PDB file of C-alpha atoms in Angstrom:
ATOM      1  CA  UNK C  18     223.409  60.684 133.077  1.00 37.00           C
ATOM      2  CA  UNK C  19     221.552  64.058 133.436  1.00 46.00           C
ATOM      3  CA  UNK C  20     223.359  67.786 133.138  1.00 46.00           C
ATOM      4  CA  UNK C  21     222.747  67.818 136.866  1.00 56.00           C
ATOM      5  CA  UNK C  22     224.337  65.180 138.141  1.00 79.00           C
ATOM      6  CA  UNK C  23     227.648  65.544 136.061  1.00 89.00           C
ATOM      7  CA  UNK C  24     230.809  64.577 138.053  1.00 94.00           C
ATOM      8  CA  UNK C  25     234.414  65.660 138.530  1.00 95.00           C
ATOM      9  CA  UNK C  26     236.226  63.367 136.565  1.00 95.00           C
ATOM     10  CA  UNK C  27     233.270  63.439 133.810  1.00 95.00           C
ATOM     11  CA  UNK C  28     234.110  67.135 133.701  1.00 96.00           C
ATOM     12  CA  UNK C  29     237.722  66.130 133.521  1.00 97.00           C
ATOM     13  CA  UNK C  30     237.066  63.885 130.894  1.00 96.00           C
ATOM     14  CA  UNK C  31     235.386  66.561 128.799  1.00 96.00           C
ATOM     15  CA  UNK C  32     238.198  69.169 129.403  1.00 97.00           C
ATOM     16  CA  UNK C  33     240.513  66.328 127.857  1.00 97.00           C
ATOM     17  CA  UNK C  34     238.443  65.464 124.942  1.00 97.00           C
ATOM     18  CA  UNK C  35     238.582  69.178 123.710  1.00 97.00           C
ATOM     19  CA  UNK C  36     242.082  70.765 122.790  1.00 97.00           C
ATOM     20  CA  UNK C  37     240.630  74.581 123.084  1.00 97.00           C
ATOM     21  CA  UNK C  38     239.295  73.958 126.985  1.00 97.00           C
ATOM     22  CA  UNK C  39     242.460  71.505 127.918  1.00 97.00           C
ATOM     23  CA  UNK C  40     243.919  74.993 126.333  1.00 97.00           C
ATOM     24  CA  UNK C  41     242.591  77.290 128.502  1.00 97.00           C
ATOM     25  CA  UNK C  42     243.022  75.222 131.444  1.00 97.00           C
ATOM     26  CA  UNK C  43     246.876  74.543 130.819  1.00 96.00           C
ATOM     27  CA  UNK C  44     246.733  78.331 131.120  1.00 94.00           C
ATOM     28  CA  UNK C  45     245.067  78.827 134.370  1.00 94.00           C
ATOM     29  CA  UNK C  46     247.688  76.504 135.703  1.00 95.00           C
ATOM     30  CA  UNK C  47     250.310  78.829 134.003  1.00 92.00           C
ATOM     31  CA  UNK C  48     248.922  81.585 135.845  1.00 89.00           C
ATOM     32  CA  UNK C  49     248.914  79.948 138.745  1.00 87.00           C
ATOM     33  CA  UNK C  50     252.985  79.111 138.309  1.00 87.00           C
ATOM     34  CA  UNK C  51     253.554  82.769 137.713  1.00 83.00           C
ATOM     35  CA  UNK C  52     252.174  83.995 141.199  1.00 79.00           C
ATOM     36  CA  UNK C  53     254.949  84.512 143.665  1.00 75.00           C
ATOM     37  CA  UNK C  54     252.349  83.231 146.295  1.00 77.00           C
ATOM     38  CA  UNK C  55     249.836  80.922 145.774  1.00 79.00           C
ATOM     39  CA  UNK C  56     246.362  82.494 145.792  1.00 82.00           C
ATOM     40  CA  UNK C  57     244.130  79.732 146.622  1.00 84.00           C
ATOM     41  CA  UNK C  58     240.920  81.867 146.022  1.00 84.00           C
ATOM     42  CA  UNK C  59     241.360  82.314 142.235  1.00 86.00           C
ATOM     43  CA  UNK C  60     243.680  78.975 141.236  1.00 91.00           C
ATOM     44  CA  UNK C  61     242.856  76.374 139.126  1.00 93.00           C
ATOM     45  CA  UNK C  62     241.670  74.315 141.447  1.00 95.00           C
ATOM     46  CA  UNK C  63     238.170  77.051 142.033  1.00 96.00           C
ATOM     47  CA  UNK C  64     238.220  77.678 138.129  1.00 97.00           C
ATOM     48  CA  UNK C  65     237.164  73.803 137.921  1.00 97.00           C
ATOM     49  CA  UNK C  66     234.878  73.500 140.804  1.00 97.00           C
ATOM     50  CA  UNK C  67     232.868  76.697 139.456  1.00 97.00           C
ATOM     51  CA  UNK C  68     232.907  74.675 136.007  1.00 97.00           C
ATOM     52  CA  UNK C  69     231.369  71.449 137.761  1.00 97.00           C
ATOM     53  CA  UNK C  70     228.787  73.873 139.126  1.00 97.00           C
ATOM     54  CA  UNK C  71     227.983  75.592 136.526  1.00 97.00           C
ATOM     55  CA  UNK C  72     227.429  72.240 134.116  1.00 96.00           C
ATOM     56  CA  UNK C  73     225.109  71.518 136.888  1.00 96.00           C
ATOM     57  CA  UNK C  74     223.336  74.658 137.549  1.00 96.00           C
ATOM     58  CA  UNK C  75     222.568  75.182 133.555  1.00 94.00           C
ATOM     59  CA  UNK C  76     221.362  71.776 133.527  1.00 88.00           C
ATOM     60  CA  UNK C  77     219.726  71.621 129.461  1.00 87.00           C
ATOM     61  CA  UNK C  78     219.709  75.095 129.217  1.00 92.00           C
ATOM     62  CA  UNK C  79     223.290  75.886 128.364  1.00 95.00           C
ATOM     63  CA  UNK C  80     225.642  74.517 126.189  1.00 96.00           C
ATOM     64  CA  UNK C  81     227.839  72.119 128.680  1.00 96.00           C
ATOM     65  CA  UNK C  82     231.363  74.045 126.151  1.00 96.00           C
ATOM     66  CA  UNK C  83     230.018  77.261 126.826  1.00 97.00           C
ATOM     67  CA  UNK C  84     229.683  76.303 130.255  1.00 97.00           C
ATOM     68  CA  UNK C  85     233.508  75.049 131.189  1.00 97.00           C
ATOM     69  CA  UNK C  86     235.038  77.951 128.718  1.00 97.00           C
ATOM     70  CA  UNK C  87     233.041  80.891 130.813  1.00 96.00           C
ATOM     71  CA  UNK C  88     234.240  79.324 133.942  1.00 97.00           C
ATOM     72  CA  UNK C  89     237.895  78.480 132.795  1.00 97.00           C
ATOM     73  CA  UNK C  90     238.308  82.305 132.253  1.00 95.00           C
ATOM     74  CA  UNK C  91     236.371  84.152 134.677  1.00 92.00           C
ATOM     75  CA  UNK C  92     239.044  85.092 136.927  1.00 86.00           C
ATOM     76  CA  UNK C  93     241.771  85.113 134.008  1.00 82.00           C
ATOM     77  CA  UNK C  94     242.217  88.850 134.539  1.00 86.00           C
ATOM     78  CA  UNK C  95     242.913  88.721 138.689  1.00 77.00           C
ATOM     79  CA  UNK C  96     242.196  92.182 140.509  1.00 69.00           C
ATOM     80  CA  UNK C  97     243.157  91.869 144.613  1.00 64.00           C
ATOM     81  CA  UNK C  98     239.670  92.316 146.570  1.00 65.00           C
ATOM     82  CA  UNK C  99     240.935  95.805 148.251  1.00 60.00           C
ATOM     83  CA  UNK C 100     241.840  97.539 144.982  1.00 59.00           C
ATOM     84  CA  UNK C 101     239.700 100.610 143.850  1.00 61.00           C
ATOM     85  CA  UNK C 102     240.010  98.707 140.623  1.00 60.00           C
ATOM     86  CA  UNK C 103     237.983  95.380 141.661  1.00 64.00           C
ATOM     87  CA  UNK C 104     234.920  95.680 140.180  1.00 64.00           C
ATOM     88  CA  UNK C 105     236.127  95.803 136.493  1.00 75.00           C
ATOM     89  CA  UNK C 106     238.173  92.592 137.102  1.00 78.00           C
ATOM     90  CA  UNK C 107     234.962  90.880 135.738  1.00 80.00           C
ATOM     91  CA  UNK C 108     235.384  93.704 132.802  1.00 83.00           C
ATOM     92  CA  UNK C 109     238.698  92.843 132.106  1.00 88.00           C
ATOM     93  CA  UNK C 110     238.432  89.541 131.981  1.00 88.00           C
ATOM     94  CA  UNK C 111     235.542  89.328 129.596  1.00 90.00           C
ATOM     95  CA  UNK C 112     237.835  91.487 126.970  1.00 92.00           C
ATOM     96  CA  UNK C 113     240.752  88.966 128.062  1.00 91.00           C
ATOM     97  CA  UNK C 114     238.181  85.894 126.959  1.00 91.00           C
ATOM     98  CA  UNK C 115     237.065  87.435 123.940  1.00 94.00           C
ATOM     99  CA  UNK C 116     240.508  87.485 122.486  1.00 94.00           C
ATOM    100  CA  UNK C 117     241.472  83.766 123.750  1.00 95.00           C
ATOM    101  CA  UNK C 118     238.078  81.995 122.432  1.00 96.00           C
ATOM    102  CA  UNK C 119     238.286  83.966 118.388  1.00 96.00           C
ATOM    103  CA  UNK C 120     241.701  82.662 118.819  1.00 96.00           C
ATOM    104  CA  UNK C 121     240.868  79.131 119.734  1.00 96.00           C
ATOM    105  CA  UNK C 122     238.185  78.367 117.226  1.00 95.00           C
ATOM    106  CA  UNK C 123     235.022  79.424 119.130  1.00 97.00           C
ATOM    107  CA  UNK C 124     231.703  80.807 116.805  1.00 96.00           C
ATOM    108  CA  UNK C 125     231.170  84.183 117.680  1.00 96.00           C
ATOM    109  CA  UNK C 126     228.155  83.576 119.036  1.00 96.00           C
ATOM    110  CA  UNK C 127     229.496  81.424 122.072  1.00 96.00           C
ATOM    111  CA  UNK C 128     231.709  83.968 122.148  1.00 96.00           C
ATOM    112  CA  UNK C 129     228.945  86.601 122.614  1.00 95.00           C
ATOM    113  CA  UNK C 130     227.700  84.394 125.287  1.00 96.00           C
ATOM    114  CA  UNK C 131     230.925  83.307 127.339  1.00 96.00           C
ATOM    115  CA  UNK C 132     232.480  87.045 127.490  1.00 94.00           C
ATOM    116  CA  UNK C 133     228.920  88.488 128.479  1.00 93.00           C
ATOM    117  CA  UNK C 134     228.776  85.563 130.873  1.00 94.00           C
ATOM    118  CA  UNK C 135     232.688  86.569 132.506  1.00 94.00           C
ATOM    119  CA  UNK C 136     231.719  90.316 132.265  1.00 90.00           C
ATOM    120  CA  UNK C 137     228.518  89.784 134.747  1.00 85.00           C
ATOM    121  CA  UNK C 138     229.559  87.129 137.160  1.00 82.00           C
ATOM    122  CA  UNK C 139     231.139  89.426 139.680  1.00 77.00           C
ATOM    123  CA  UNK C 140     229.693  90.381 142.953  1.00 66.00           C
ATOM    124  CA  UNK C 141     231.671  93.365 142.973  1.00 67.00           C
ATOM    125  CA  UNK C 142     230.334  94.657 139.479  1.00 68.00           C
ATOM    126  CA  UNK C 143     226.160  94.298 140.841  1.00 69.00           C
ATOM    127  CA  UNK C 144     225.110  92.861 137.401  1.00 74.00           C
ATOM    128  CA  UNK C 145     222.339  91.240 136.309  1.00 84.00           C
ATOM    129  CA  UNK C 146     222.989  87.991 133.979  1.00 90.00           C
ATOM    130  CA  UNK C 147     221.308  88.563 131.127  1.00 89.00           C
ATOM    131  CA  UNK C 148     221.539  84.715 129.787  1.00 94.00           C
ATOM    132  CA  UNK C 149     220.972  81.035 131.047  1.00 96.00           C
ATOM    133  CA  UNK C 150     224.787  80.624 130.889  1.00 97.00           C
ATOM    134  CA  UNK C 151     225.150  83.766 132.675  1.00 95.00           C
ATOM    135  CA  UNK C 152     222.929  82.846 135.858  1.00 96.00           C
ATOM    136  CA  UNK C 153     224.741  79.610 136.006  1.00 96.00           C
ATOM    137  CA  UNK C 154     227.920  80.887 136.258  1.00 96.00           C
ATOM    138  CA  UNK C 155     227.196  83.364 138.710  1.00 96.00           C
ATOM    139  CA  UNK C 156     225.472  81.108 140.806  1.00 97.00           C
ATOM    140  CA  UNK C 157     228.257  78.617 140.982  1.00 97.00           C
ATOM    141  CA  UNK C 158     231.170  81.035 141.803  1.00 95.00           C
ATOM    142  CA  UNK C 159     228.999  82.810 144.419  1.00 96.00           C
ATOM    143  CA  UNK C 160     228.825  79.254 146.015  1.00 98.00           C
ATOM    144  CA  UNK C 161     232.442  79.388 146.324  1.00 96.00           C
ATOM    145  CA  UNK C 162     231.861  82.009 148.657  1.00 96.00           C
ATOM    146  CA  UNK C 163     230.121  79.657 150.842  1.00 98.00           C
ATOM    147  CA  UNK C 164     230.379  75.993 153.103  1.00 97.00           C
ATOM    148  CA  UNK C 165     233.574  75.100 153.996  1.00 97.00           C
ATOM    149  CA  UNK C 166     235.528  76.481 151.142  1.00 97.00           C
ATOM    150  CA  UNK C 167     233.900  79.763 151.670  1.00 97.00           C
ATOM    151  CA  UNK C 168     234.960  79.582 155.169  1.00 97.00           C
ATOM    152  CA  UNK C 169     238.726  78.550 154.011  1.00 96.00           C
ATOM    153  CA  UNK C 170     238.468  81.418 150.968  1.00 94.00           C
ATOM    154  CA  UNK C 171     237.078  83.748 154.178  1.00 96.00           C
ATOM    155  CA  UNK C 172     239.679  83.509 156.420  1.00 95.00           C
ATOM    156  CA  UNK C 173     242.734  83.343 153.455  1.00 92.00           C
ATOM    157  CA  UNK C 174     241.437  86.804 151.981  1.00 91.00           C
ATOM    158  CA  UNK C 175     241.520  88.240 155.336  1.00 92.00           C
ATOM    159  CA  UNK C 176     244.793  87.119 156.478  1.00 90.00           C
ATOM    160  CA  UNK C 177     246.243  87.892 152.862  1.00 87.00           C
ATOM    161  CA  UNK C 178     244.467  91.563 153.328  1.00 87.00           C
ATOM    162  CA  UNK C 179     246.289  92.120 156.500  1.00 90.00           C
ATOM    163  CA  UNK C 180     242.960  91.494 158.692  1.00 93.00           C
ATOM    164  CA  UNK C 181     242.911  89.817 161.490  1.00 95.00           C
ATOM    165  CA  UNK C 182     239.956  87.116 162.427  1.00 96.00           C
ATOM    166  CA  UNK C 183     237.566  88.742 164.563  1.00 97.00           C
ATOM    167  CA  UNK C 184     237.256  92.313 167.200  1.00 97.00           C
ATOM    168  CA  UNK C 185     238.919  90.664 170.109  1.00 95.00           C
ATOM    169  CA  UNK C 186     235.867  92.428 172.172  1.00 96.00           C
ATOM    170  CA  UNK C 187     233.359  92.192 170.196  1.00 97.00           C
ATOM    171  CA  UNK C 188     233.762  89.113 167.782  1.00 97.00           C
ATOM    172  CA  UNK C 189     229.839  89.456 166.390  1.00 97.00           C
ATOM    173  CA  UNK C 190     229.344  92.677 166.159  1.00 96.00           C
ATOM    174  CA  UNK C 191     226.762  93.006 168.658  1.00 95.00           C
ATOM    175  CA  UNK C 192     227.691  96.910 169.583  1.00 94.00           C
ATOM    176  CA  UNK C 193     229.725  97.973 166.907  1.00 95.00           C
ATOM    177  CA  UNK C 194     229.817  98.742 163.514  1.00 96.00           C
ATOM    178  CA  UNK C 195     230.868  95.934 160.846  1.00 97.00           C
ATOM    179  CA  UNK C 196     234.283  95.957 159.380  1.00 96.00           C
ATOM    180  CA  UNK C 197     234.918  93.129 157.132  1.00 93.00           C
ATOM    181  CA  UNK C 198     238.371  95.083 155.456  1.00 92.00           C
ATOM    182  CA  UNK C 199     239.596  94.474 159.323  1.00 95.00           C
ATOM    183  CA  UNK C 200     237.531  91.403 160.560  1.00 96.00           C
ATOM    184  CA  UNK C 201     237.651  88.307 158.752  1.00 96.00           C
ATOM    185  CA  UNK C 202     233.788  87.248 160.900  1.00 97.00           C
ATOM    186  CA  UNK C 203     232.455  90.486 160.250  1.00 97.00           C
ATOM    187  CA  UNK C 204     232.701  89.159 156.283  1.00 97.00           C
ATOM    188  CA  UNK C 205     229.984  86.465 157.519  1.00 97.00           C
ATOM    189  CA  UNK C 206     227.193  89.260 158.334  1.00 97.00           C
ATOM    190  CA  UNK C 207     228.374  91.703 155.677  1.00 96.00           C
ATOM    191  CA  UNK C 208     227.820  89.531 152.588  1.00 95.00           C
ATOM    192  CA  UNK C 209     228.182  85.977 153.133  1.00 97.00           C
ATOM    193  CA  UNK C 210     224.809  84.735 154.848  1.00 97.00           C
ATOM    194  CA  UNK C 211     222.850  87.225 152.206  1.00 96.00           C
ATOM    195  CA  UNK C 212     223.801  85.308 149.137  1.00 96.00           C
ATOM    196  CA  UNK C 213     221.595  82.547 148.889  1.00 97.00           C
ATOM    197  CA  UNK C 214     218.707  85.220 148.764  1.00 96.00           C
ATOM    198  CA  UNK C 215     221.118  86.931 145.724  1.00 95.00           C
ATOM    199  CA  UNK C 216     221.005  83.190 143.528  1.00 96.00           C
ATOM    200  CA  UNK C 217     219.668  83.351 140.084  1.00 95.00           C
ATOM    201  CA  UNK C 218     218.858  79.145 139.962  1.00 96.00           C
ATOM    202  CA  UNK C 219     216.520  77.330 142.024  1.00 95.00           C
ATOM    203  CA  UNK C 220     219.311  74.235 142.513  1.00 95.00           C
ATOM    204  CA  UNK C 221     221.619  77.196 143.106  1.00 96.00           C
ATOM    205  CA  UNK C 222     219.295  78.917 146.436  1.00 97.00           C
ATOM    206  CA  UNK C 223     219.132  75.220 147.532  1.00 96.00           C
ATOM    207  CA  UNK C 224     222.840  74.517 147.668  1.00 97.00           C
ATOM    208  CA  UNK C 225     223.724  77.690 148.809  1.00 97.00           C
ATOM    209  CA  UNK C 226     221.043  77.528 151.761  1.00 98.00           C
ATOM    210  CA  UNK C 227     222.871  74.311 152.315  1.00 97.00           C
ATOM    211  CA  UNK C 228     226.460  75.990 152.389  1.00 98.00           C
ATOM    212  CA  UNK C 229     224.850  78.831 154.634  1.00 98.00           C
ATOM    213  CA  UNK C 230     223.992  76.268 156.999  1.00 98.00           C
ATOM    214  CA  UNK C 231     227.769  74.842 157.313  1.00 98.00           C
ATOM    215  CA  UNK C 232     228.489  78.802 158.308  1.00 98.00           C
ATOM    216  CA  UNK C 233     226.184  79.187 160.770  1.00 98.00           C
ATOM    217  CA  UNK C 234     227.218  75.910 162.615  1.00 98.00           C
ATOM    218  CA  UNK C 235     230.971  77.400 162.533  1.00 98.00           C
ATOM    219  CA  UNK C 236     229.656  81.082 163.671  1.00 98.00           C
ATOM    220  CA  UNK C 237     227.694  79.290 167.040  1.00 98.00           C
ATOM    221  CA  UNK C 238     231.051  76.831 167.639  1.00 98.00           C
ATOM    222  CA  UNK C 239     232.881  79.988 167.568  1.00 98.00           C
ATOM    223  CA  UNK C 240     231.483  81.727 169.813  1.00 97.00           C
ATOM    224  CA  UNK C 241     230.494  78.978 171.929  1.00 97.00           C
ATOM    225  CA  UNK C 242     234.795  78.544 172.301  1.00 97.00           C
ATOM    226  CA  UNK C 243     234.551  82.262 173.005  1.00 97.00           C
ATOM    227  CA  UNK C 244     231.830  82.284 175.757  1.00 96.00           C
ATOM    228  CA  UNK C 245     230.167  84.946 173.945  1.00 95.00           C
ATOM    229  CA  UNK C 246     226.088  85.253 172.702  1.00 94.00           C
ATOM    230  CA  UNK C 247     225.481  83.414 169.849  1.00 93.00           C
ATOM    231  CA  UNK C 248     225.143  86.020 166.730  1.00 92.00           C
TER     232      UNK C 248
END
């Protein structure tokens, strides 16, 4: 079976078969079980679908290890969306996943790779990946951000940030100015239907166009329930 097409439970499987990623993953989960409220953005459960995506978004060209490790510990160091802080989070956690890969047996050079991999991920930081590995994994968490668990991750981050869902007269936006710290929907037009044109991988713009789709068939049911234009 081809790079591409690699499945869940084949990913599972892999995790399993190595004791320094069933590692790392035993520790997400004890992250998770140390959060006095369950942060369904950055749990586990995304840490492993951003694996399966990146193993199929490097395809041949990265090392499938390299591949689950980087996206294992890309959020390891969590910093909340509306701190002045959040753009090293990516920072952070690349110095967090140096330390935990020397310690679990990795080369240095896939260490090299992984932490530089973590360090330019994030949206908030506006880097470039420099490597194969790099444009992989930031292609498959900026999926995340997009389809219906984009929409879920959307309206949770909102809620969590004190926001509320959309301008009660003026849901889209049409004659006002976009606030997406206040307006979960104003999130939609200030970043979310402009990432497929940010993807680094061709099977990366393709899902993502895909995912956009799913958004803009929410946005028009919205505001057909609404009787307002459709944005």
């Amino acid at each position: 079976m081809s790079p591409a097409a690699v499945t869940k439970m084949e990913l599972l499987a892999r995790i399993a078969a190595d004791p320094a990623l069933a590692t790392l993953l035993d520790e997400a989960r004890d992250r998770d079980a140390a959060h006095a409220v369950p942060d369904p953005t950055h749990d586990a459960a995304h840490l492993l679908r951003v694996a399966l995506w990146t193993l199929r978004l490097g395809a041949r060209e990265v090392d499938p290890r390299e591949a689950i490790a980087a996206a294992l510990l890309h959020d390891a160091v969590h910093v909340p969306k509306n701190s002045p802080e959040r753009a090293k989070a990516s920072e952070r956690s690349a110095e967090f996943a140096a330390v935990r890969l020397v310690a679990l047996g990795f080369p240095p050079d896939s260490v090299a790779r992984i932490a530089g991999a973590v360090r330019d991920h994030s949206f908030s930081r506006g880097a470039v990946p420099e490597t194969d590995l790099g444009r992989a994994l930031q292609d498959a968490d900026r999926l995340e951000a997009l389809g219906a668990i984009g929409l879920l991750r959307t309206i949770s981050t909102g809620v969590r940030m004190g926001g509320e869902w959309f301008h009660a007269k003026d849901p889209f936006a049409h004659g006002r100015d976009l606030d997406d710290t206040k307006y979960s929907v104003d999130h939609f037009f200030a970043k979310l239907l402009g990432l497929p044109a940010t993807m680094r991988t061709g099977e990366g713009r393709v899902e993502a166009q895909r995912r956009k789709a799913l958004l803009r068939t929410f946005l028009n049911a919205l505001a057909d329930e609404l009787e307002e234009p459709r944005p």
